[in-house]
Amino acid sequence: MPDLIERTLVLLKPDAVERGIVGNIITRFENVGLKIVGMKMVWVDKAFSKKHYSEHVAKAFYRSLEEFIISGPVVAIAVEGIHAVEVVRKMTGSTEPRQALPGTIRGDFAHHSYAYADNKGTAVKNIIHASDTSENAKKEVALWFTDKEIHTYKTVHEKHVF
Ligand code: AMP
């Protein structure tokens, strides 16, 4: 990949799948010219959750986070584009939907809060995961996808945008 072109991991969490908003969210990434280079539906188990959320395993909210992420299938997407990590995080919005601005995915599709989730003993239902740094993006894409599941092809954007 040429410089500045990155891959990042997006997960459409069980709430996005069960609400039937997967297509709507994917369209947003396609609309800005980001390229889907890998995509699959996966129902992960506790062991895989601990690998994906390794930095959160010791935190108080981990139990409910794990319960949520293993509660149904997720759609995992490897997204490629210029500064893809930063651009996808910008489109995703703040982690807590209550704080996420309108126009972002979380701001447009949810309004859940940490306080409400804590009172109910559940995870905050925030629709999407997106890698937070280039370093984590590399690790997460490698955790969720084998090399064979990442595809190389040309889009029109590579002719007209890149
Ligand atoms: P992140 O690695 O930043 O995507 O965080 C992983 C997930 O943990 C977030 O998407 C939330 O679902 C959850 N999370 C992060 N921080 C908190 C927090 N302070 N309280 C409750 N849940 C959190």
GROMACS .gro file of N, CA and C and ligand atoms in nm, residues 13 53 56 61 65 95 106 114 124 126 129, ligand 1:
model
   56
   13LYS      N    1  -2.164  -0.390   1.569
   13LYS     CA    2  -2.190  -0.472   1.688
   13LYS      C    3  -2.330  -0.534   1.682
   53TYR      N    4  -1.060  -0.723   2.310
   53TYR     CA    5  -1.066  -0.616   2.410
   53TYR      C    6  -0.958  -0.634   2.516
   56HIS      N    7  -0.904  -0.386   2.785
   56HIS     CA    8  -1.015  -0.354   2.874
   56HIS      C    9  -1.050  -0.467   2.971
   61PHE      N   10  -1.606  -0.231   3.350
   61PHE     CA   11  -1.713  -0.245   3.250
   61PHE      C   12  -1.693  -0.365   3.158
   65LEU      N   13  -1.941  -0.556   2.871
   65LEU     CA   14  -1.895  -0.539   2.732
   65LEU      C   15  -1.884  -0.675   2.663
   95THR      N   16  -1.743   0.774   2.184
   95THR     CA   17  -1.777   0.638   2.229
   95THR      C   18  -1.915   0.631   2.293
  106ARG      N   19  -2.267   0.713   1.551
  106ARG     CA   20  -2.328   0.695   1.684
  106ARG      C   21  -2.429   0.806   1.713
  114TYR      N   22  -2.355   0.609   2.934
  114TYR     CA   23  -2.285   0.523   3.030
  114TYR      C   24  -2.370   0.509   3.157
  124VAL      N   25  -2.278  -0.011   2.715
  124VAL     CA   26  -2.337   0.099   2.639
  124VAL      C   27  -2.355   0.051   2.494
  126ASN      N   28  -2.341   0.108   2.157
  126ASN     CA   29  -2.287   0.216   2.072
  126ASN      C   30  -2.258   0.172   1.929
  129HIS      N   31  -1.757  -0.044   1.645
  129HIS     CA   32  -1.619  -0.034   1.695
  129HIS      C   33  -1.533   0.010   1.578
  163AMP     P1   34  -1.279   0.114   2.264
  163AMP     O1   35  -1.165   0.017   2.271
  163AMP     O2   36  -1.244   0.254   2.300
  163AMP     O3   37  -1.361   0.098   2.139
  163AMP     O4   38  -1.376   0.072   2.381
  163AMP     C1   39  -1.436  -0.049   2.374
  163AMP     C2   40  -1.574  -0.043   2.419
  163AMP     O5   41  -1.577  -0.044   2.559
  163AMP     C3   42  -1.649   0.082   2.380
  163AMP     O6   43  -1.701   0.076   2.248
  163AMP     C4   44  -1.760   0.081   2.481
  163AMP     O7   45  -1.859  -0.014   2.441
  163AMP     C5   46  -1.689   0.028   2.603
  163AMP     N1   47  -1.640   0.134   2.691
  163AMP     C6   48  -1.530   0.210   2.672
  163AMP     N2   49  -1.515   0.297   2.775
  163AMP     C7   50  -1.618   0.272   2.859
  163AMP     C8   51  -1.658   0.327   2.985
  163AMP     N3   52  -1.590   0.426   3.043
  163AMP     N4   53  -1.772   0.276   3.042
  163AMP     C9   54  -1.840   0.177   2.985
  163AMP     N5   55  -1.806   0.121   2.868
  163AMP    C10   56  -1.698   0.167   2.806
   0.00000   0.00000   0.00000
